[in-house]
Amino acid sequence: MHAAALQGHVCRFVHGAPDARIVGDDGGWAAHLPLRVLGGTPSLPLPLAAGEVFVEGPVHGVRGADGSVAGFLLVPAAVPSGLEAAAADAYTALFSALGAASVCRVWNFVPGINDCHDGQENYWRFNAGRRNAFEERFGPSRCEAHMPAASAVGWEAPLLFVAFLGTTKPVRFVENPHQVPAYRYPGRYGPRPPSFSRGAAVGDPPQLGFLSGTASIQGHGTVGVGDLRVQVGVTLGNMEAVMRETGLARCESIKGYVRHEADAGAVREALAARFGARGADALLLQADICRPDLDVEIEAILAAGS
């Protein structure tokens, strides 16, 4: 169920803003994010959680009567030296704000995500801090079972932005049988692997699900370097594989990120051909993708039904 249909205040993305900030919004919170909108509705409420507003440290959020939580964090991140610590601190604050809920979906916007300093990409530094926070929260041997659906893209702002959803409902995290779990990537992708699952199904039976940021990766390698058509085809195939694992057959909404503005039309055409009206109406944003050789990433909110 979309947040717009829930009772209470909500957290909302507002893409295409001139700068990054969190502001009050009709009693709730709006995250104004400076990513260029290439099509689709730029203002989107987070689903699942609606209720009373709260501020806990850097977290601006809402907490529902059912224990669900949605929240935003926007924290300074000195690049490159302070990014690992900023990520660890952001996730520690996220975990603290959850209360009895379990995190099921996270969105990350990382400054200069592909920039490299002293042989370390900024994304690798972010991953190290994120992993440290998961291990501190759950223990090194247990943390993989708690890794939510997630996405991470880059922007130019010298800030780390994190949005999250938590729920007290049963959550089942799923992987893609055609991909190595991201949290088990080999060291060629950084000293510490990313901390996320490929998707999440909420409820028993599930009525809501999340497709993580999905790209042209098979096993753990990028497919179709420099060929958008191939990358889009592999990405769509991965999306469908994860949807099958969740048991949720319908895309309630779709959001795509493209590295190059000129690629937006081709991506939209492919989404429309595969997903009909939902694909044609997808929100497309210009952003850097987590690997320099990837040009497109697509995520979705899933629902039961055909």
mmCIF file of C-alpha atoms in Angstrom:
data_model
loop_
_atom_site.group_PDB
_atom_site.id
_atom_site.type_symbol
_atom_site.label_atom_id
_atom_site.label_comp_id
_atom_site.label_asym_id
_atom_site.label_seq_id
_atom_site.Cartn_x
_atom_site.Cartn_y
_atom_site.Cartn_z
ATOM 1 C CA MET A 1 0.000 0.000 0.000
ATOM 2 C CA HIS A 2 1.336 3.430 -0.894
ATOM 3 C CA ALA A 3 1.947 5.952 1.854
ATOM 4 C CA ALA A 4 -0.613 8.231 0.246
ATOM 5 C CA ALA A 5 -3.280 5.709 1.245
ATOM 6 C CA LEU A 6 -2.061 5.445 4.841
ATOM 7 C CA GLN A 7 -3.248 7.485 7.788
ATOM 8 C CA GLY A 8 -0.879 10.028 9.306
ATOM 9 C CA HIS A 9 2.143 12.028 8.220
ATOM 10 C CA VAL A 10 4.619 10.584 5.722
ATOM 11 C CA CYS A 11 8.155 10.969 4.434
ATOM 12 C CA ARG A 12 8.407 12.072 0.818
ATOM 13 C CA PHE A 13 11.134 12.291 -1.819
ATOM 14 C CA VAL A 14 11.170 15.501 -3.857
ATOM 15 C CA HIS A 15 13.602 15.046 -6.733
ATOM 16 C CA GLY A 16 14.919 17.842 -8.917
ATOM 17 C CA ALA A 17 15.456 20.295 -6.057
ATOM 18 C CA PRO A 18 18.219 22.924 -6.270
ATOM 19 C CA ASP A 19 19.982 21.583 -3.183
ATOM 20 C CA ALA A 20 19.832 18.763 -0.643
ATOM 21 C CA ARG A 21 17.811 19.382 2.513
ATOM 22 C CA ILE A 22 15.108 17.888 4.725
ATOM 23 C CA VAL A 23 12.113 20.154 5.348
ATOM 24 C CA GLY A 24 8.721 19.943 7.001
ATOM 25 C CA ASP A 25 6.060 18.836 4.535
ATOM 26 C CA ASP A 26 2.346 18.863 5.365
ATOM 27 C CA GLY A 27 3.127 17.724 8.887
ATOM 28 C CA GLY A 28 5.649 15.121 7.752
ATOM 29 C CA TRP A 29 9.079 15.359 6.128
ATOM 30 C CA ALA A 30 10.242 15.986 2.574
ATOM 31 C CA ALA A 31 13.740 15.166 1.377
ATOM 32 C CA HIS A 32 14.634 17.651 -1.354
ATOM 33 C CA LEU A 33 17.223 15.923 -3.539
ATOM 34 C CA PRO A 34 19.251 17.578 -6.331
ATOM 35 C CA LEU A 35 19.055 14.844 -8.964
ATOM 36 C CA ARG A 36 17.990 15.908 -12.443
ATOM 37 C CA VAL A 37 14.529 14.611 -13.375
ATOM 38 C CA LEU A 38 14.402 13.140 -16.892
ATOM 39 C CA GLY A 39 10.739 12.133 -16.783
ATOM 40 C CA GLY A 40 8.023 10.947 -14.438
ATOM 41 C CA THR A 41 6.570 12.327 -11.215
ATOM 42 C CA PRO A 42 9.383 13.817 -9.093
ATOM 43 C CA SER A 43 7.513 13.760 -5.766
ATOM 44 C CA LEU A 44 7.062 10.307 -4.242
ATOM 45 C CA PRO A 45 5.906 9.322 -0.743
ATOM 46 C CA LEU A 46 7.632 6.425 0.943
ATOM 47 C CA PRO A 47 5.236 3.498 1.389
ATOM 48 C CA LEU A 48 4.502 1.392 4.465
ATOM 49 C CA ALA A 49 5.015 3.922 7.277
ATOM 50 C CA ALA A 50 2.784 6.860 8.213
ATOM 51 C CA GLY A 51 2.099 8.346 11.615
ATOM 52 C CA GLU A 52 3.621 10.746 14.107
ATOM 53 C CA VAL A 53 6.746 12.740 13.288
ATOM 54 C CA PHE A 54 9.934 12.497 15.322
ATOM 55 C CA VAL A 55 13.497 13.759 15.312
ATOM 56 C CA GLU A 56 16.196 11.613 16.904
ATOM 57 C CA GLY A 57 19.702 12.921 16.355
ATOM 58 C CA PRO A 58 20.179 13.217 12.588
ATOM 59 C CA VAL A 59 17.041 11.152 11.816
ATOM 60 C CA HIS A 60 13.884 12.961 10.717
ATOM 61 C CA GLY A 61 11.121 10.409 10.531
ATOM 62 C CA VAL A 62 7.578 9.220 11.094
ATOM 63 C CA ARG A 63 6.497 6.312 13.269
ATOM 64 C CA GLY A 64 3.236 4.470 12.698
ATOM 65 C CA ALA A 65 0.941 3.016 15.340
ATOM 66 C CA ASP A 66 1.866 -0.448 14.001
ATOM 67 C CA GLY A 67 5.554 0.144 14.740
ATOM 68 C CA SER A 68 6.507 0.940 11.157
ATOM 69 C CA VAL A 69 9.161 3.624 10.688
ATOM 70 C CA ALA A 70 10.294 5.818 7.807
ATOM 71 C CA GLY A 71 13.183 8.217 8.112
ATOM 72 C CA PHE A 72 15.680 10.509 6.414
ATOM 73 C CA LEU A 73 19.275 11.350 7.329
ATOM 74 C CA LEU A 74 21.393 14.008 5.649
ATOM 75 C CA VAL A 75 24.867 14.241 7.125
ATOM 76 C CA PRO A 76 28.123 15.971 6.140
ATOM 77 C CA ALA A 77 30.620 13.595 4.574
ATOM 78 C CA ALA A 78 34.129 14.917 3.998
ATOM 79 C CA VAL A 79 35.402 13.082 0.926
ATOM 80 C CA PRO A 80 37.326 10.909 1.022
ATOM 81 C CA SER A 81 38.605 10.859 4.593
ATOM 82 C CA GLY A 82 35.288 11.156 6.420
ATOM 83 C CA LEU A 83 33.011 9.041 4.250
ATOM 84 C CA GLU A 84 33.525 5.726 6.039
ATOM 85 C CA ALA A 85 32.817 7.276 9.434
ATOM 86 C CA ALA A 86 29.809 9.191 8.077
ATOM 87 C CA ALA A 87 28.295 5.963 6.733
ATOM 88 C CA ALA A 88 28.870 4.112 9.999
ATOM 89 C CA ASP A 89 27.366 6.955 12.015
ATOM 90 C CA ALA A 90 24.347 7.261 9.700
ATOM 91 C CA TYR A 91 23.546 3.559 9.916
ATOM 92 C CA THR A 92 24.063 3.498 13.666
ATOM 93 C CA ALA A 93 21.520 6.328 13.976
ATOM 94 C CA LEU A 94 19.188 4.488 11.588
ATOM 95 C CA PHE A 95 19.285 1.334 13.696
ATOM 96 C CA SER A 96 18.666 3.330 16.863
ATOM 97 C CA ALA A 97 15.565 4.989 15.384
ATOM 98 C CA LEU A 98 13.968 1.691 14.345
ATOM 99 C CA GLY A 99 12.744 0.728 17.801
ATOM 100 C CA ALA A 100 11.102 -2.692 17.517
ATOM 101 C CA ALA A 101 11.015 -2.530 13.709
ATOM 102 C CA SER A 102 13.384 -4.251 11.285
ATOM 103 C CA VAL A 103 14.851 -2.289 8.399
ATOM 104 C CA CYS A 104 13.514 -3.571 5.077
ATOM 105 C CA ARG A 105 14.515 -0.908 2.495
ATOM 106 C CA VAL A 106 17.254 1.730 2.322
ATOM 107 C CA TRP A 107 18.123 4.378 -0.284
ATOM 108 C CA ASN A 108 21.672 5.796 -0.267
ATOM 109 C CA PHE A 109 22.987 8.863 -2.101
ATOM 110 C CA VAL A 110 26.773 8.952 -1.908
ATOM 111 C CA PRO A 111 28.977 11.967 -2.727
ATOM 112 C CA GLY A 112 31.240 11.340 -5.726
ATOM 113 C CA ILE A 113 30.436 7.649 -5.652
ATOM 114 C CA ASN A 114 32.856 6.710 -8.473
ATOM 115 C CA ASP A 115 35.688 9.069 -7.498
ATOM 116 C CA CYS A 116 38.901 7.319 -6.530
ATOM 117 C CA HIS A 117 41.467 8.458 -3.948
ATOM 118 C CA ASP A 118 44.586 6.477 -3.047
ATOM 119 C CA GLY A 119 43.252 3.454 -4.899
ATOM 120 C CA GLN A 120 39.919 3.472 -3.015
ATOM 121 C CA GLU A 121 36.618 4.391 -4.629
ATOM 122 C CA ASN A 122 34.268 6.483 -2.522
ATOM 123 C CA TYR A 123 31.698 3.691 -2.842
ATOM 124 C CA TRP A 124 34.185 1.305 -1.238
ATOM 125 C CA ARG A 125 34.663 3.677 1.681
ATOM 126 C CA PHE A 126 30.900 3.994 2.081
ATOM 127 C CA ASN A 127 30.573 0.203 2.010
ATOM 128 C CA ALA A 128 33.194 -0.175 4.715
ATOM 129 C CA GLY A 129 31.345 2.153 7.073
ATOM 130 C CA ARG A 130 27.985 0.562 6.309
ATOM 131 C CA ARG A 131 29.341 -2.942 6.928
ATOM 132 C CA ASN A 132 30.943 -1.851 10.184
ATOM 133 C CA ALA A 133 27.574 -0.595 11.410
ATOM 134 C CA PHE A 134 25.825 -3.859 10.472
ATOM 135 C CA GLU A 135 28.456 -5.922 12.251
ATOM 136 C CA GLU A 136 28.286 -3.721 15.318
ATOM 137 C CA ARG A 137 24.490 -4.069 15.389
ATOM 138 C CA PHE A 138 24.069 -7.775 14.615
ATOM 139 C CA GLY A 139 27.511 -9.342 14.962
ATOM 140 C CA PRO A 140 29.872 -10.349 12.142
ATOM 141 C CA SER A 141 28.432 -13.855 11.788
ATOM 142 C CA ARG A 142 24.746 -12.817 11.813
ATOM 143 C CA CYS A 143 24.601 -9.521 9.984
ATOM 144 C CA GLU A 144 24.031 -10.919 6.476
ATOM 145 C CA ALA A 145 20.584 -12.204 7.483
ATOM 146 C CA HIS A 146 19.516 -8.632 8.292
ATOM 147 C CA MET A 147 20.668 -6.836 5.163
ATOM 148 C CA PRO A 148 17.738 -5.021 3.532
ATOM 149 C CA ALA A 149 16.824 -4.228 -0.026
ATOM 150 C CA ALA A 150 18.785 -1.126 -0.973
ATOM 151 C CA SER A 151 20.183 1.123 -3.668
ATOM 152 C CA ALA A 152 23.178 3.452 -3.832
ATOM 153 C CA VAL A 153 23.789 6.117 -6.460
ATOM 154 C CA GLY A 154 26.047 9.124 -6.611
ATOM 155 C CA TRP A 155 25.632 12.874 -6.593
ATOM 156 C CA GLU A 156 27.845 15.958 -6.336
ATOM 157 C CA ALA A 157 26.619 17.244 -2.957
ATOM 158 C CA PRO A 158 29.230 16.882 -0.156
ATOM 159 C CA LEU A 159 26.583 15.108 1.903
ATOM 160 C CA LEU A 160 25.545 11.528 2.553
ATOM 161 C CA PHE A 161 21.792 11.012 2.329
ATOM 162 C CA VAL A 162 20.088 7.885 3.650
ATOM 163 C CA ALA A 163 16.367 7.095 3.596
ATOM 164 C CA PHE A 164 14.962 3.974 5.220
ATOM 165 C CA LEU A 165 11.835 1.985 5.982
ATOM 166 C CA GLY A 166 11.317 -0.332 8.922
ATOM 167 C CA THR A 167 8.479 -2.700 9.762
ATOM 168 C CA THR A 168 7.332 -5.040 12.513
ATOM 169 C CA LYS A 169 5.736 -7.323 9.911
ATOM 170 C CA PRO A 170 7.560 -10.462 8.768
ATOM 171 C CA VAL A 171 10.229 -9.646 6.178
ATOM 172 C CA ARG A 172 11.831 -12.110 3.807
ATOM 173 C CA PHE A 173 14.979 -10.977 2.021
ATOM 174 C CA VAL A 174 15.681 -12.615 -1.328
ATOM 175 C CA GLU A 175 18.586 -13.028 -3.732
ATOM 176 C CA ASN A 176 18.868 -13.436 -7.479
ATOM 177 C CA PRO A 177 19.876 -16.993 -8.479
ATOM 178 C CA HIS A 178 21.849 -15.485 -11.374
ATOM 179 C CA GLN A 179 23.928 -13.198 -9.159
ATOM 180 C CA VAL A 180 26.365 -13.601 -6.296
ATOM 181 C CA PRO A 181 24.867 -11.942 -3.201
ATOM 182 C CA ALA A 182 26.338 -8.455 -2.992
ATOM 183 C CA TYR A 183 27.412 -9.019 0.617
ATOM 184 C CA ARG A 184 29.644 -11.866 -0.621
ATOM 185 C CA TYR A 185 31.362 -10.058 -3.488
ATOM 186 C CA PRO A 186 35.081 -10.772 -3.859
ATOM 187 C CA GLY A 187 37.714 -8.224 -2.904
ATOM 188 C CA ARG A 188 38.026 -6.779 -6.426
ATOM 189 C CA TYR A 189 34.940 -4.673 -5.568
ATOM 190 C CA GLY A 190 36.439 -3.222 -2.417
ATOM 191 C CA PRO A 191 37.889 -4.341 0.921
ATOM 192 C CA ARG A 192 34.398 -4.715 2.409
ATOM 193 C CA PRO A 193 31.414 -5.852 0.328
ATOM 194 C CA PRO A 194 28.119 -3.967 -0.056
ATOM 195 C CA SER A 195 25.514 -4.645 2.630
ATOM 196 C CA PHE A 196 22.184 -5.293 0.926
ATOM 197 C CA SER A 197 19.927 -8.014 -0.420
ATOM 198 C CA ARG A 198 18.476 -8.048 -3.948
ATOM 199 C CA GLY A 199 14.905 -7.670 -2.738
ATOM 200 C CA ALA A 200 12.478 -7.868 0.161
ATOM 201 C CA ALA A 201 8.944 -9.188 0.636
ATOM 202 C CA VAL A 202 6.933 -7.728 3.531
ATOM 203 C CA GLY A 203 4.086 -9.633 5.208
ATOM 204 C CA ASP A 204 2.984 -13.257 5.299
ATOM 205 C CA PRO A 205 1.686 -13.676 2.683
ATOM 206 C CA PRO A 206 3.512 -10.672 1.227
ATOM 207 C CA GLN A 207 1.474 -7.745 -0.050
ATOM 208 C CA LEU A 208 4.358 -5.302 -0.479
ATOM 209 C CA GLY A 209 7.892 -5.756 -1.723
ATOM 210 C CA PHE A 210 11.011 -3.892 -2.729
ATOM 211 C CA LEU A 211 13.282 -4.491 -5.661
ATOM 212 C CA SER A 212 16.755 -3.196 -4.866
ATOM 213 C CA GLY A 213 18.684 -1.053 -7.289
ATOM 214 C CA THR A 214 19.217 -3.555 -10.108
ATOM 215 C CA ALA A 215 21.813 -3.378 -12.860
ATOM 216 C CA SER A 216 23.550 -5.399 -15.559
ATOM 217 C CA ILE A 217 25.414 -7.851 -13.358
ATOM 218 C CA GLN A 218 25.625 -11.629 -13.720
ATOM 219 C CA GLY A 219 27.488 -13.602 -11.112
ATOM 220 C CA HIS A 220 29.443 -10.640 -9.781
ATOM 221 C CA GLY A 221 30.643 -9.192 -13.104
ATOM 222 C CA THR A 222 29.293 -6.326 -15.185
ATOM 223 C CA VAL A 223 27.721 -7.372 -18.496
ATOM 224 C CA GLY A 224 27.551 -5.147 -21.586
ATOM 225 C CA VAL A 225 30.171 -2.527 -20.793
ATOM 226 C CA GLY A 226 29.589 0.392 -23.177
ATOM 227 C CA ASP A 227 26.429 -1.185 -24.668
ATOM 228 C CA LEU A 228 23.250 0.309 -23.225
ATOM 229 C CA ARG A 229 20.966 -2.119 -25.054
ATOM 230 C CA VAL A 230 22.684 -5.109 -23.465
ATOM 231 C CA GLN A 231 22.781 -3.480 -20.043
ATOM 232 C CA VAL A 232 19.067 -2.707 -20.117
ATOM 233 C CA GLY A 233 18.199 -6.238 -21.250
ATOM 234 C CA VAL A 234 20.244 -7.888 -18.503
ATOM 235 C CA THR A 235 18.857 -5.454 -15.923
ATOM 236 C CA LEU A 236 15.265 -6.254 -16.881
ATOM 237 C CA GLY A 237 16.005 -9.968 -16.702
ATOM 238 C CA ASN A 238 17.462 -9.528 -13.226
ATOM 239 C CA MET A 239 14.413 -7.554 -12.141
ATOM 240 C CA GLU A 240 12.099 -10.351 -13.206
ATOM 241 C CA ALA A 241 14.259 -12.973 -11.467
ATOM 242 C CA VAL A 242 14.083 -11.116 -8.163
ATOM 243 C CA MET A 243 10.355 -10.504 -8.529
ATOM 244 C CA ARG A 244 9.842 -14.244 -8.892
ATOM 245 C CA GLU A 245 11.790 -14.809 -5.682
ATOM 246 C CA THR A 246 9.577 -12.365 -3.774
ATOM 247 C CA GLY A 247 6.374 -13.932 -5.106
ATOM 248 C CA LEU A 248 5.086 -10.466 -6.039
ATOM 249 C CA ALA A 249 4.226 -10.093 -9.708
ATOM 250 C CA ARG A 250 3.277 -6.422 -10.036
ATOM 251 C CA CYS A 251 5.392 -3.280 -10.103
ATOM 252 C CA GLU A 252 3.526 -0.631 -8.145
ATOM 253 C CA SER A 253 6.086 1.993 -9.153
ATOM 254 C CA ILE A 254 9.426 2.039 -10.968
ATOM 255 C CA LYS A 255 12.386 4.392 -10.620
ATOM 256 C CA GLY A 256 15.406 4.379 -12.888
ATOM 257 C CA TYR A 257 18.793 6.072 -12.749
ATOM 258 C CA VAL A 258 20.811 6.744 -15.914
ATOM 259 C CA ARG A 259 24.377 8.003 -16.043
ATOM 260 C CA HIS A 260 23.869 9.784 -19.371
ATOM 261 C CA GLU A 261 20.841 11.956 -20.086
ATOM 262 C CA ALA A 262 20.790 10.807 -23.719
ATOM 263 C CA ASP A 263 19.999 7.243 -22.578
ATOM 264 C CA ALA A 264 16.726 8.138 -20.849
ATOM 265 C CA GLY A 265 14.508 7.641 -23.910
ATOM 266 C CA ALA A 266 15.807 4.170 -24.682
ATOM 267 C CA VAL A 267 15.469 3.103 -21.050
ATOM 268 C CA ARG A 268 11.882 4.363 -20.896
ATOM 269 C CA GLU A 269 10.976 2.554 -24.103
ATOM 270 C CA ALA A 270 12.363 -0.700 -22.727
ATOM 271 C CA LEU A 271 10.513 -0.284 -19.425
ATOM 272 C CA ALA A 272 7.244 0.440 -21.233
ATOM 273 C CA ALA A 273 7.674 -2.596 -23.472
ATOM 274 C CA ARG A 274 8.277 -4.864 -20.464
ATOM 275 C CA PHE A 275 6.028 -3.355 -17.787
ATOM 276 C CA GLY A 276 3.366 -1.416 -19.711
ATOM 277 C CA ALA A 277 1.964 1.761 -18.189
ATOM 278 C CA ARG A 278 4.055 1.443 -15.015
ATOM 279 C CA GLY A 279 7.191 1.380 -17.122
ATOM 280 C CA ALA A 280 6.042 4.249 -19.318
ATOM 281 C CA ASP A 281 5.376 6.346 -16.181
ATOM 282 C CA ALA A 282 8.648 5.453 -14.457
ATOM 283 C CA LEU A 283 10.548 8.228 -12.719
ATOM 284 C CA LEU A 284 13.918 8.584 -14.431
ATOM 285 C CA LEU A 285 16.773 10.469 -12.776
ATOM 286 C CA GLN A 286 20.289 11.311 -13.856
ATOM 287 C CA ALA A 287 22.843 9.952 -11.394
ATOM 288 C CA ASP A 288 26.151 8.141 -11.218
ATOM 289 C CA ILE A 289 25.804 4.374 -10.732
ATOM 290 C CA CYS A 290 27.785 2.451 -8.124
ATOM 291 C CA ARG A 291 30.219 0.965 -10.673
ATOM 292 C CA PRO A 292 31.935 3.190 -13.251
ATOM 293 C CA ASP A 293 31.157 0.677 -16.023
ATOM 294 C CA LEU A 294 27.397 0.637 -15.324
ATOM 295 C CA ASP A 295 25.132 3.116 -17.118
ATOM 296 C CA VAL A 296 21.690 2.271 -15.749
ATOM 297 C CA GLU A 297 20.095 1.063 -12.517
ATOM 298 C CA ILE A 298 16.409 0.365 -11.904
ATOM 299 C CA GLU A 299 14.432 -0.190 -8.716
ATOM 300 C CA ALA A 300 10.767 -0.860 -7.989
ATOM 301 C CA ILE A 301 8.122 -1.118 -5.319
ATOM 302 C CA LEU A 302 6.230 -4.388 -5.723
ATOM 303 C CA ALA A 303 2.700 -5.449 -4.888
ATOM 304 C CA ALA A 304 0.558 -8.569 -5.021
ATOM 305 C CA GLY A 305 -1.543 -9.145 -8.103
ATOM 306 C CA SER A 306 -0.942 -9.567 -11.820
#
